[in-house]
Amino acid sequence: KTSRLKNSRQASRSGPTKRFFTAMASWKEQWIEAVSKIRSDLGYENSAEQLRILQKTGLLKLTDLKDDPSKFFEAHRLLARHAPQLGPGFWIRFTVHYNLFAGSVLAVGDDDQIKQLDSIQKSGLLGCFGLTEKLAGVNSGGVVNTTADWDDKTQEFVLVSPDVGAHKNWISQGLVGDLAVVVADLRIDGKRYGPHAFLTELRRDGKPVPNVEFGDMGRKTVGNDLDNAWISFNGARVPHAALLRRFADVKPGSGGTYISKQKGLTNMAMIGQRLFTGRVAVAWAAITFTRKLYEMTRTYSDNKTCWGPKGNTSLTTVPQLKNLYVRADDILKKLETFVGQCEKELSVCLKAGDVPPVKLQDAIACAKILASETCIDLCFRLKQDVGSYALMGDTGFEQMDFLQACKFAEGDSRILMQKLARDRVKVTTPVGSSSEQTLAADLQAAMKSGATAWDENFDKVYDLAWHVVKRNVEGMCPAIGGVVQPVGLSKI
């Protein structure tokens, strides 16, 4: 009887689990089929149309980032497998829409604004993310000069780019997007309240709305099926309802009153949550691109016959290439374990609506740095060792700047490393290896001589950051053993 009860309980637990995996497998097949039709040779307007069609299938909902993060991340991975053939254009278009645009609405929009995502998806409307400004550059978010002045008479916000430096810059999908989440400095009666997010129209029926100007950033080395725009706001008016207002709002009347709905949380801090999901997605994209490029190249080298004094053999048997295949597989497995653990822990936070703890935030930054830089190294090594095949078109090597996009996206590797180092220098208690502690002490002492000391000791800054990366990886996933420093992060 006890055995029957035990088996019954196991069956009841396995039932939902089995149904979940069956449903996930079915969804995966449908998603693979849908993205297999994507092309990169159609121009940016037709590329955008492909995304409109894809989102209208409803296979991936704009709310899945919160409701079903495993599906959200898997969709990114499966799409990245096509990057060696397609380049980075469509993958970036996709993640800008689903992560940066829709994800920001999920993060700082109220319930009514989040409900709008359903109609946006069904209508096939596309969104972009207006944060980066020309003057701010890599300090995006830290410097926001676009203003949003509250007009109490009309109950509207007036968006203005006061100068060229405030133009929104490198806005992916900016030349075709119907909507945008625009980050601007909210001002009421001249008083500044800092960066806030506004869900705004850019186009109606395909035509730009009044007082918004667009320009093309120009031709790129890869990904020219993606439009990258600069955007200038010249007194564009948006309604009161445009302010994404989960954490803050403006009460009309008497000139307008700023309302903070939750102490300790700001719109900008919550918008930053998209950087965490984006960094995990980018890390996976770099790994997936590298896996696919190695797979394609291995197929070629296995079938490339080479003369030998004791008989013909395949190119794969050349010692350095043979060793590289083995070494790369081992390194990528370690990366997959670490990034997978970051995704697992982040998904718990996403479902619960919680801000990831600082320890996880640091681990995710480390994952993005390590994955993008390691994959750049591995693919460059492969290019050097496989011979003239790497010069040929349609081999995937011509799309290697996909990895440059991974390096820069959601926080440049060097900028993230400087943040890790600065945070570490602020810690006065012993943390990490003796080498890490020595580097931290050296920088703490150097900083007493003035602000220029940080730049003058840049080698030590990056050395310290690497120790922090290594400690985070080995602390979260001790079973994977040590990690190798990518060449791109070593001293010049």
Tab-separated table of C-alpha atoms in Angstrom:
chain	number	residue	atom	x	y	z
A	1	LYS	CA	0.000	0.000	0.000
A	2	THR	CA	2.858	2.377	0.922
A	3	SER	CA	4.521	1.621	-2.413
A	4	ARG	CA	1.301	2.332	-4.315
A	5	LEU	CA	0.867	5.677	-2.516
A	6	LYS	CA	4.475	6.614	-3.253
A	7	ASN	CA	4.095	5.742	-6.931
A	8	SER	CA	0.838	7.692	-7.053
A	9	ARG	CA	2.485	10.816	-5.596
A	10	GLN	CA	5.388	10.517	-8.055
A	11	ALA	CA	2.964	10.157	-10.947
A	12	SER	CA	1.006	13.227	-9.852
A	13	ARG	CA	4.224	15.253	-9.675
A	14	SER	CA	5.541	13.967	-12.985
A	15	GLY	CA	2.277	14.667	-14.822
A	16	PRO	CA	2.562	18.485	-14.907
A	17	THR	CA	6.316	18.254	-15.498
A	18	LYS	CA	5.823	15.925	-18.443
A	19	ARG	CA	3.142	18.177	-19.918
A	20	PHE	CA	5.434	21.188	-19.526
A	21	PHE	CA	8.307	19.548	-21.404
A	22	THR	CA	5.965	18.235	-24.078
A	23	ALA	CA	4.489	21.698	-24.586
A	24	MET	CA	7.971	23.266	-24.605
A	25	ALA	CA	9.203	20.771	-27.192
A	26	SER	CA	6.197	21.499	-29.397
A	27	TRP	CA	6.729	25.254	-29.055
A	28	LYS	CA	10.419	24.851	-29.854
A	29	GLU	CA	9.626	23.033	-33.099
A	30	GLN	CA	7.218	25.773	-34.136
A	31	TRP	CA	9.703	28.517	-33.245
A	32	ILE	CA	12.544	26.832	-35.159
A	33	GLU	CA	10.289	26.555	-38.183
A	34	ALA	CA	9.191	30.199	-37.929
A	35	VAL	CA	12.699	31.683	-37.630
A	36	SER	CA	14.122	29.394	-40.331
A	37	LYS	CA	12.371	31.618	-42.882
A	38	ILE	CA	14.142	34.819	-41.788
A	39	ARG	CA	16.325	36.487	-44.427
A	40	SER	CA	18.944	39.230	-44.156
A	41	ASP	CA	19.081	40.361	-47.787
A	42	LEU	CA	15.796	42.270	-47.936
A	43	GLY	CA	16.648	45.758	-46.695
A	44	TYR	CA	15.668	47.126	-43.295
A	45	GLU	CA	12.018	47.869	-44.102
A	46	ASN	CA	11.361	44.305	-45.262
A	47	SER	CA	13.435	42.960	-42.382
A	48	ALA	CA	11.120	44.833	-40.015
A	49	GLU	CA	8.130	43.306	-41.786
A	50	GLN	CA	9.515	39.857	-40.964
A	51	LEU	CA	9.468	40.755	-37.274
A	52	ARG	CA	5.926	42.089	-37.535
A	53	ILE	CA	4.837	38.754	-38.989
A	54	LEU	CA	6.804	36.749	-36.419
A	55	GLN	CA	5.353	38.577	-33.404
A	56	LYS	CA	1.800	38.315	-34.771
A	57	THR	CA	2.096	34.504	-34.663
A	58	GLY	CA	1.968	34.867	-30.872
A	59	LEU	CA	4.595	32.141	-30.463
A	60	LEU	CA	6.532	34.435	-28.145
A	61	LYS	CA	4.451	36.934	-26.230
A	62	LEU	CA	5.721	40.379	-25.323
A	63	THR	CA	5.000	39.476	-21.694
A	64	ASP	CA	6.948	36.188	-21.722
A	65	LEU	CA	10.022	37.933	-20.341
A	66	LYS	CA	8.182	37.971	-17.006
A	67	ASP	CA	5.631	35.172	-17.395
A	68	ASP	CA	7.815	32.569	-19.114
A	69	PRO	CA	11.483	33.646	-19.059
A	70	SER	CA	12.738	30.201	-20.097
A	71	LYS	CA	10.870	30.604	-23.389
A	72	PHE	CA	12.158	34.182	-23.742
A	73	PHE	CA	15.797	33.109	-23.427
A	74	GLU	CA	15.365	29.978	-25.562
A	75	ALA	CA	13.865	32.087	-28.369
A	76	HIS	CA	16.994	34.268	-28.318
A	77	ARG	CA	19.295	31.229	-28.379
A	78	LEU	CA	17.511	29.538	-31.271
A	79	LEU	CA	17.501	32.725	-33.306
A	80	ALA	CA	21.228	33.257	-32.641
A	81	ARG	CA	21.984	29.907	-34.324
A	82	HIS	CA	21.201	31.638	-37.619
A	83	ALA	CA	23.610	34.516	-36.960
A	84	PRO	CA	26.587	33.001	-38.864
A	85	GLN	CA	24.357	33.048	-41.953
A	86	LEU	CA	22.268	36.155	-41.239
A	87	GLY	CA	24.608	38.382	-39.269
A	88	PRO	CA	23.511	40.394	-36.226
A	89	GLY	CA	20.794	42.548	-37.794
A	90	PHE	CA	17.624	40.571	-37.176
A	91	TRP	CA	18.736	39.221	-33.793
A	92	ILE	CA	19.318	42.779	-32.555
A	93	ARG	CA	15.994	43.940	-34.033
A	94	PHE	CA	14.281	41.093	-32.217
A	95	THR	CA	15.844	41.654	-28.795
A	96	VAL	CA	15.346	45.436	-28.969
A	97	HIS	CA	11.620	44.869	-29.481
A	98	TYR	CA	11.092	42.050	-26.968
A	99	ASN	CA	13.619	42.960	-24.275
A	100	LEU	CA	14.375	46.683	-24.358
A	101	PHE	CA	11.039	48.013	-25.589
A	102	ALA	CA	8.458	45.571	-24.199
A	103	GLY	CA	10.661	44.709	-21.229
A	104	SER	CA	10.797	48.351	-20.160
A	105	VAL	CA	7.002	48.572	-20.278
A	106	LEU	CA	6.862	45.450	-18.105
A	107	ALA	CA	9.393	46.938	-15.678
A	108	VAL	CA	8.007	50.448	-15.154
A	109	GLY	CA	4.539	50.464	-16.706
A	110	ASP	CA	1.396	50.103	-14.597
A	111	ASP	CA	-1.120	47.322	-15.183
A	112	ASP	CA	-3.081	49.269	-17.800
A	113	GLN	CA	0.066	50.103	-19.747
A	114	ILE	CA	1.231	46.492	-19.639
A	115	LYS	CA	-2.126	45.421	-21.069
A	116	GLN	CA	-1.356	47.562	-24.125
A	117	LEU	CA	1.384	45.096	-25.066
A	118	ASP	CA	-1.262	42.589	-26.120
A	119	SER	CA	-2.807	44.961	-28.666
A	120	ILE	CA	0.663	46.081	-29.810
A	121	GLN	CA	1.533	42.464	-30.543
A	122	LYS	CA	-1.718	41.634	-32.320
A	123	SER	CA	-1.391	44.755	-34.479
A	124	GLY	CA	2.190	43.928	-35.419
A	125	LEU	CA	3.476	47.284	-34.190
A	126	LEU	CA	7.204	47.538	-33.535
A	127	GLY	CA	8.994	49.415	-30.792
A	128	CYS	CA	12.474	50.736	-30.117
A	129	PHE	CA	14.343	51.989	-27.071
A	130	GLY	CA	15.427	55.640	-26.879
A	131	LEU	CA	18.075	55.810	-24.158
A	132	THR	CA	21.530	56.295	-25.712
A	133	GLU	CA	22.473	59.885	-26.554
A	134	LYS	CA	25.301	61.160	-28.718
A	135	LEU	CA	27.139	63.026	-25.967
A	136	ALA	CA	26.635	60.311	-23.342
A	137	GLY	CA	28.101	57.533	-25.480
A	138	VAL	CA	28.993	54.574	-23.290
A	139	ASN	CA	27.689	56.452	-20.239
A	140	SER	CA	24.103	55.925	-21.389
A	141	GLY	CA	21.690	56.331	-18.517
A	142	GLY	CA	24.216	58.301	-16.507
A	143	VAL	CA	23.801	61.240	-18.874
A	144	VAL	CA	20.289	62.047	-20.169
A	145	ASN	CA	19.887	65.521	-21.663
A	146	THR	CA	16.619	64.978	-23.539
A	147	THR	CA	13.945	66.809	-21.538
A	148	ALA	CA	10.267	66.130	-20.894
A	149	ASP	CA	8.559	69.287	-19.572
A	150	TRP	CA	5.110	68.952	-18.033
A	151	ASP	CA	2.511	71.304	-19.559
A	152	ASP	CA	-0.193	71.521	-16.927
A	153	LYS	CA	-2.628	73.383	-19.187
A	154	THR	CA	-2.744	70.670	-21.856
A	155	GLN	CA	-1.738	67.819	-19.528
A	156	GLU	CA	1.006	66.786	-21.893
A	157	PHE	CA	4.766	66.293	-21.795
A	158	VAL	CA	6.889	68.233	-24.276
A	159	LEU	CA	9.934	66.287	-25.456
A	160	VAL	CA	12.951	68.348	-26.503
A	161	SER	CA	16.493	67.508	-27.603
A	162	PRO	CA	18.215	70.788	-26.585
A	163	ASP	CA	21.282	70.206	-28.779
A	164	VAL	CA	22.946	67.653	-31.063
A	165	GLY	CA	24.571	65.963	-28.069
A	166	ALA	CA	21.104	65.104	-26.763
A	167	HIS	CA	20.030	63.356	-29.972
A	168	LYS	CA	19.109	59.760	-29.322
A	169	ASN	CA	21.890	57.793	-31.013
A	170	TRP	CA	22.270	54.331	-32.553
A	171	ILE	CA	18.596	53.580	-31.962
A	172	SER	CA	17.992	50.156	-33.474
A	173	GLN	CA	14.694	49.949	-35.381
A	174	GLY	CA	14.437	53.740	-35.152
A	175	LEU	CA	13.690	54.299	-38.847
A	176	VAL	CA	10.718	51.913	-38.933
A	177	GLY	CA	9.508	51.695	-35.328
A	178	ASP	CA	5.934	52.704	-34.629
A	179	LEU	CA	6.556	53.212	-30.911
A	180	ALA	CA	9.412	53.920	-28.565
A	181	VAL	CA	10.220	53.903	-24.905
A	182	VAL	CA	11.976	57.258	-24.669
A	183	VAL	CA	14.063	58.110	-21.621
A	184	ALA	CA	14.012	61.831	-20.807
A	185	ASP	CA	14.685	64.116	-17.860
A	186	LEU	CA	11.263	64.875	-16.359
A	187	ARG	CA	10.781	68.524	-15.378
A	188	ILE	CA	7.815	70.179	-13.645
A	189	ASP	CA	7.751	73.954	-13.484
A	190	GLY	CA	11.497	73.998	-14.120
A	191	LYS	CA	12.370	71.494	-11.404
A	192	ARG	CA	14.197	68.345	-12.521
A	193	TYR	CA	13.105	64.906	-11.363
A	194	GLY	CA	15.620	62.831	-13.289
A	195	PRO	CA	15.323	60.306	-16.128
A	196	HIS	CA	11.878	58.755	-16.665
A	197	ALA	CA	10.490	56.522	-19.400
A	198	PHE	CA	7.725	57.530	-21.793
A	199	LEU	CA	5.800	55.207	-24.117
A	200	THR	CA	5.540	57.376	-27.208
A	201	GLU	CA	4.375	57.180	-30.790
A	202	LEU	CA	7.035	57.686	-33.448
A	203	ARG	CA	4.856	56.929	-36.450
A	204	ARG	CA	1.170	56.757	-37.287
A	205	ASP	CA	0.256	54.672	-40.321
A	206	GLY	CA	3.940	54.556	-41.185
A	207	LYS	CA	4.426	58.341	-41.185
A	208	PRO	CA	6.524	60.215	-38.561
A	209	VAL	CA	4.583	62.126	-35.905
A	210	PRO	CA	5.058	65.916	-35.780
A	211	ASN	CA	8.207	67.467	-34.306
A	212	VAL	CA	10.313	64.307	-34.391
A	213	GLU	CA	13.290	64.147	-36.761
A	214	PHE	CA	15.122	61.003	-37.863
A	215	GLY	CA	18.447	60.269	-39.546
A	216	ASP	CA	20.319	57.132	-40.617
A	217	MET	CA	23.525	56.337	-38.717
A	218	GLY	CA	25.065	55.045	-41.953
A	219	ARG	CA	26.354	51.816	-43.420
A	220	LYS	CA	27.915	49.235	-41.094
A	221	THR	CA	30.352	46.350	-41.600
A	222	VAL	CA	27.553	43.852	-40.947
A	223	GLY	CA	23.867	43.930	-40.071
A	224	ASN	CA	22.718	46.400	-42.704
A	225	ASP	CA	19.295	44.765	-42.672
A	226	LEU	CA	18.898	46.611	-39.355
A	227	ASP	CA	18.130	50.323	-39.314
A	228	ASN	CA	20.076	52.368	-36.772
A	229	ALA	CA	18.832	55.915	-36.340
A	230	TRP	CA	19.522	59.164	-34.596
A	231	ILE	CA	16.343	60.809	-33.312
A	232	SER	CA	15.750	64.436	-32.367
A	233	PHE	CA	12.696	65.681	-30.456
A	234	ASN	CA	11.772	69.247	-31.345
A	235	GLY	CA	8.838	69.979	-29.057
A	236	ALA	CA	7.007	66.692	-29.636
A	237	ARG	CA	3.952	66.476	-27.408
A	238	VAL	CA	2.919	63.238	-25.735
A	239	PRO	CA	-0.100	62.685	-23.470
A	240	HIS	CA	-0.034	62.326	-19.707
A	241	ALA	CA	-0.660	58.589	-20.168
A	242	ALA	CA	2.698	58.243	-21.976
A	243	LEU	CA	4.641	58.369	-18.694
A	244	LEU	CA	5.308	54.804	-17.611
A	245	ARG	CA	3.958	55.188	-14.126
A	246	ARG	CA	4.363	52.120	-11.970
A	247	PHE	CA	6.743	53.982	-9.662
A	248	ALA	CA	6.055	57.647	-10.374
A	249	ASP	CA	3.387	59.942	-11.807
A	250	VAL	CA	2.463	63.603	-12.216
A	251	LYS	CA	-0.738	64.862	-10.633
A	252	PRO	CA	-2.338	67.546	-12.852
A	253	GLY	CA	-3.383	70.906	-11.384
A	254	SER	CA	-1.574	73.816	-9.747
A	255	GLY	CA	1.279	73.435	-12.209
A	256	GLY	CA	1.631	69.704	-11.636
A	257	THR	CA	2.805	67.677	-8.651
A	258	TYR	CA	5.372	64.886	-8.788
A	259	ILE	CA	4.291	61.668	-7.065
A	260	SER	CA	6.749	58.963	-6.070
A	261	LYS	CA	4.803	55.751	-5.552
A	262	GLN	CA	7.458	53.563	-3.988
A	263	LYS	CA	10.354	54.817	-1.899
A	264	GLY	CA	13.762	53.447	-2.796
A	265	LEU	CA	12.803	52.547	-6.361
A	266	THR	CA	13.157	54.882	-9.321
A	267	ASN	CA	12.042	54.544	-12.910
A	268	MET	CA	15.652	54.619	-14.078
A	269	ALA	CA	16.709	51.887	-11.673
A	270	MET	CA	13.909	49.635	-12.867
A	271	ILE	CA	14.592	50.401	-16.533
A	272	GLY	CA	18.090	49.157	-15.779
A	273	GLN	CA	16.625	45.729	-15.041
A	274	ARG	CA	16.473	45.211	-18.816
A	275	LEU	CA	20.250	45.324	-18.835
A	276	PHE	CA	20.303	42.123	-16.782
A	277	THR	CA	18.011	40.181	-19.111
A	278	GLY	CA	19.826	41.689	-22.079
A	279	ARG	CA	23.251	40.709	-20.775
A	280	VAL	CA	22.185	37.103	-20.288
A	281	ALA	CA	20.627	37.037	-23.769
A	282	VAL	CA	23.774	38.590	-25.301
A	283	ALA	CA	26.024	36.116	-23.496
A	284	TRP	CA	23.952	33.254	-24.900
A	285	ALA	CA	24.025	34.818	-28.366
A	286	ALA	CA	27.838	34.965	-28.352
A	287	ILE	CA	28.094	31.355	-27.205
A	288	THR	CA	25.502	30.154	-29.708
A	289	PHE	CA	27.142	32.015	-32.605
A	290	THR	CA	30.501	30.470	-31.691
A	291	ARG	CA	29.058	26.966	-31.373
A	292	LYS	CA	27.441	27.264	-34.800
A	293	LEU	CA	30.560	28.703	-36.466
A	294	TYR	CA	32.667	25.865	-35.058
A	295	GLU	CA	30.042	23.341	-36.163
A	296	MET	CA	30.001	24.704	-39.731
A	297	THR	CA	33.790	24.848	-39.888
A	298	ARG	CA	34.184	21.338	-38.466
A	299	THR	CA	31.867	19.987	-41.147
A	300	TYR	CA	34.097	21.596	-43.771
A	301	SER	CA	37.414	20.445	-42.257
A	302	ASP	CA	36.164	16.879	-41.744
A	303	ASN	CA	35.442	16.694	-45.470
A	304	LYS	CA	38.489	18.634	-46.723
A	305	THR	CA	41.013	16.114	-48.010
A	306	CYS	CA	44.682	16.986	-47.505
A	307	TRP	CA	47.703	15.261	-48.960
A	308	GLY	CA	50.024	13.471	-46.560
A	309	PRO	CA	53.265	11.474	-47.025
A	310	LYS	CA	51.601	8.402	-45.542
A	311	GLY	CA	48.267	8.877	-47.249
A	312	ASN	CA	45.593	11.494	-47.554
A	313	THR	CA	43.794	12.719	-44.463
A	314	SER	CA	41.274	15.382	-43.450
A	315	LEU	CA	42.073	18.954	-42.495
A	316	THR	CA	40.650	18.260	-39.026
A	317	THR	CA	43.673	16.061	-38.197
A	318	VAL	CA	46.079	19.012	-38.395
A	319	PRO	CA	47.294	19.087	-34.749
A	320	GLN	CA	46.581	22.730	-33.898
A	321	LEU	CA	43.089	22.635	-35.430
A	322	LYS	CA	42.262	19.295	-33.823
A	323	ASN	CA	43.370	20.632	-30.444
A	324	LEU	CA	41.428	23.874	-30.916
A	325	TYR	CA	38.172	21.994	-31.507
A	326	VAL	CA	38.643	20.079	-28.238
A	327	ARG	CA	39.756	23.120	-26.255
A	328	ALA	CA	36.930	25.308	-27.552
A	329	ASP	CA	34.323	22.686	-26.681
A	330	ASP	CA	35.628	22.509	-23.102
A	331	ILE	CA	35.664	26.301	-22.716
A	332	LEU	CA	32.168	26.678	-24.184
A	333	LYS	CA	30.778	24.004	-21.864
A	334	LYS	CA	32.079	25.973	-18.881
A	335	LEU	CA	30.546	29.169	-20.238
A	336	GLU	CA	27.213	27.439	-20.829
A	337	THR	CA	27.173	26.186	-17.248
A	338	PHE	CA	27.875	29.621	-15.795
A	339	VAL	CA	25.517	31.597	-18.042
A	340	GLY	CA	22.854	28.935	-17.532
A	341	GLN	CA	23.085	29.364	-13.760
A	342	CYS	CA	22.791	33.143	-14.133
A	343	GLU	CA	19.688	32.657	-16.291
A	344	LYS	CA	18.175	30.239	-13.785
A	345	GLU	CA	18.591	32.611	-10.835
A	346	LEU	CA	17.491	35.655	-12.835
A	347	SER	CA	14.350	33.853	-14.026
A	348	VAL	CA	13.250	33.394	-10.407
A	349	CYS	CA	13.537	37.168	-9.900
A	350	LEU	CA	11.700	37.935	-13.140
A	351	LYS	CA	8.726	35.749	-12.246
A	352	ALA	CA	8.538	37.225	-8.754
A	353	GLY	CA	8.999	40.810	-9.942
A	354	ASP	CA	12.038	41.185	-7.690
A	355	VAL	CA	15.201	43.198	-8.295
A	356	PRO	CA	18.129	40.752	-8.586
A	357	PRO	CA	20.456	40.834	-5.561
A	358	VAL	CA	23.786	42.610	-6.064
A	359	LYS	CA	25.668	39.324	-6.108
A	360	LEU	CA	23.594	38.130	-9.067
A	361	GLN	CA	23.892	41.507	-10.813
A	362	ASP	CA	27.683	41.192	-10.616
A	363	ALA	CA	27.596	37.596	-11.828
A	364	ILE	CA	25.487	38.587	-14.845
A	365	ALA	CA	27.949	41.368	-15.715
A	366	CYS	CA	30.765	38.820	-15.460
A	367	ALA	CA	28.850	36.404	-17.700
A	368	LYS	CA	28.428	39.025	-20.395
A	369	ILE	CA	32.097	40.063	-20.240
A	370	LEU	CA	33.459	36.523	-20.204
A	371	ALA	CA	31.141	35.121	-22.891
A	372	SER	CA	31.605	37.928	-25.434
A	373	GLU	CA	35.373	38.258	-24.975
A	374	THR	CA	36.024	34.504	-24.905
A	375	CYS	CA	33.934	33.916	-28.018
A	376	ILE	CA	35.792	36.684	-29.875
A	377	ASP	CA	39.056	34.925	-28.983
A	378	LEU	CA	37.844	31.467	-29.979
A	379	CYS	CA	36.444	32.567	-33.329
A	380	PHE	CA	39.565	34.593	-34.133
A	381	ARG	CA	41.736	31.548	-33.361
A	382	LEU	CA	39.562	29.389	-35.582
A	383	LYS	CA	39.873	31.918	-38.399
A	384	GLN	CA	43.674	31.814	-38.130
A	385	ASP	CA	43.947	28.017	-38.087
A	386	VAL	CA	41.434	26.902	-40.710
A	387	GLY	CA	43.222	28.479	-43.668
A	388	SER	CA	41.804	30.186	-46.749
A	389	TYR	CA	38.327	28.781	-46.053
A	390	ALA	CA	37.898	31.677	-43.600
A	391	LEU	CA	38.195	34.122	-46.510
A	392	MET	CA	35.243	32.639	-48.351
A	393	GLY	CA	31.736	34.058	-48.315
A	394	ASP	CA	28.854	32.196	-46.672
A	395	THR	CA	31.171	30.465	-44.211
A	396	GLY	CA	30.080	32.523	-41.198
A	397	PHE	CA	33.465	34.201	-40.795
A	398	GLU	CA	32.235	37.260	-42.681
A	399	GLN	CA	29.670	37.725	-39.872
A	400	MET	CA	32.169	37.722	-37.007
A	401	ASP	CA	31.362	41.343	-36.186
A	402	PHE	CA	28.224	39.863	-34.623
A	403	LEU	CA	30.553	39.283	-31.683
A	404	GLN	CA	31.648	42.935	-31.706
A	405	ALA	CA	27.982	43.822	-31.284
A	406	CYS	CA	27.849	41.390	-28.345
A	407	LYS	CA	30.902	43.084	-26.836
A	408	PHE	CA	29.327	46.552	-26.986
A	409	ALA	CA	25.662	45.714	-26.317
A	410	GLU	CA	24.108	46.160	-22.859
A	411	GLY	CA	27.331	47.561	-21.439
A	412	ASP	CA	30.737	47.516	-23.140
A	413	SER	CA	33.145	44.975	-21.646
A	414	ARG	CA	35.623	47.624	-20.539
A	415	ILE	CA	32.943	49.802	-18.948
A	416	LEU	CA	31.525	46.831	-17.039
A	417	MET	CA	35.016	45.883	-15.887
A	418	GLN	CA	35.658	49.392	-14.618
A	419	LYS	CA	32.440	49.239	-12.615
A	420	LEU	CA	33.441	45.877	-11.122
A	421	ALA	CA	36.839	47.317	-10.194
A	422	ARG	CA	35.386	50.520	-8.696
A	423	ASP	CA	32.931	48.549	-6.587
A	424	ARG	CA	35.737	46.260	-5.442
A	425	VAL	CA	38.004	49.158	-4.454
A	426	LYS	CA	35.246	50.482	-2.182
A	427	VAL	CA	35.358	47.248	-0.159
A	428	THR	CA	37.759	47.539	2.767
A	429	THR	CA	37.372	44.015	4.181
A	430	PRO	CA	39.486	41.160	2.722
A	431	VAL	CA	37.762	39.603	-0.319
A	432	GLY	CA	39.136	37.207	-2.911
A	433	SER	CA	42.613	35.860	-3.526
A	434	SER	CA	45.791	37.444	-2.222
A	435	SER	CA	46.453	38.842	-5.716
A	436	GLU	CA	43.022	40.455	-5.780
A	437	GLN	CA	43.519	41.956	-2.339
A	438	THR	CA	46.938	43.347	-3.324
A	439	LEU	CA	45.557	44.967	-6.485
A	440	ALA	CA	42.647	46.476	-4.544
A	441	ALA	CA	45.010	47.863	-1.880
A	442	ASP	CA	47.317	49.322	-4.555
A	443	LEU	CA	44.413	51.133	-6.230
A	444	GLN	CA	43.022	52.350	-2.904
A	445	ALA	CA	46.411	53.865	-2.121
A	446	ALA	CA	46.817	55.319	-5.628
A	447	MET	CA	43.427	57.045	-5.541
A	448	LYS	CA	44.605	59.195	-2.633
A	449	SER	CA	46.874	61.047	-5.072
A	450	GLY	CA	43.953	62.389	-7.116
A	451	ALA	CA	41.291	61.603	-9.687
A	452	THR	CA	43.792	60.980	-12.505
A	453	ALA	CA	45.226	57.979	-10.653
A	454	TRP	CA	42.448	55.733	-11.953
A	455	ASP	CA	43.420	56.349	-15.584
A	456	GLU	CA	47.128	56.213	-14.822
A	457	ASN	CA	46.695	52.755	-13.275
A	458	PHE	CA	44.326	51.379	-15.937
A	459	ASP	CA	46.285	48.107	-16.215
A	460	LYS	CA	45.726	47.412	-12.525
A	461	VAL	CA	42.052	48.411	-12.869
A	462	TYR	CA	41.465	45.760	-15.524
A	463	ASP	CA	43.623	43.204	-13.703
A	464	LEU	CA	41.495	43.691	-10.608
A	465	ALA	CA	38.298	43.414	-12.631
A	466	TRP	CA	39.485	40.123	-14.121
A	467	HIS	CA	40.099	38.737	-10.624
A	468	VAL	CA	36.528	39.740	-9.728
A	469	VAL	CA	35.197	37.996	-12.856
A	470	LYS	CA	37.161	34.846	-12.060
A	471	ARG	CA	35.996	34.851	-8.432
A	472	ASN	CA	32.352	35.264	-9.427
A	473	VAL	CA	32.459	32.446	-11.978
A	474	GLU	CA	34.257	29.996	-9.723
A	475	GLY	CA	32.121	30.998	-6.735
A	476	MET	CA	28.808	30.432	-8.516
A	477	CYS	CA	29.918	27.280	-10.386
A	478	PRO	CA	32.887	25.740	-8.519
A	479	ALA	CA	32.523	22.431	-10.374
A	480	ILE	CA	33.645	23.927	-13.696
A	481	GLY	CA	37.164	24.574	-12.420
A	482	GLY	CA	39.270	27.523	-13.486
A	483	VAL	CA	38.502	29.935	-16.303
A	484	VAL	CA	40.975	31.241	-18.867
A	485	GLN	CA	41.494	34.967	-19.330
A	486	PRO	CA	40.520	36.013	-22.869
A	487	VAL	CA	43.347	37.557	-24.884
A	488	GLY	CA	41.279	40.709	-25.436
A	489	LEU	CA	41.299	41.391	-21.703
A	490	SER	CA	45.036	40.882	-21.220
A	491	LYS	CA	47.581	43.704	-21.102
A	492	ILE	CA	48.457	45.524	-24.306
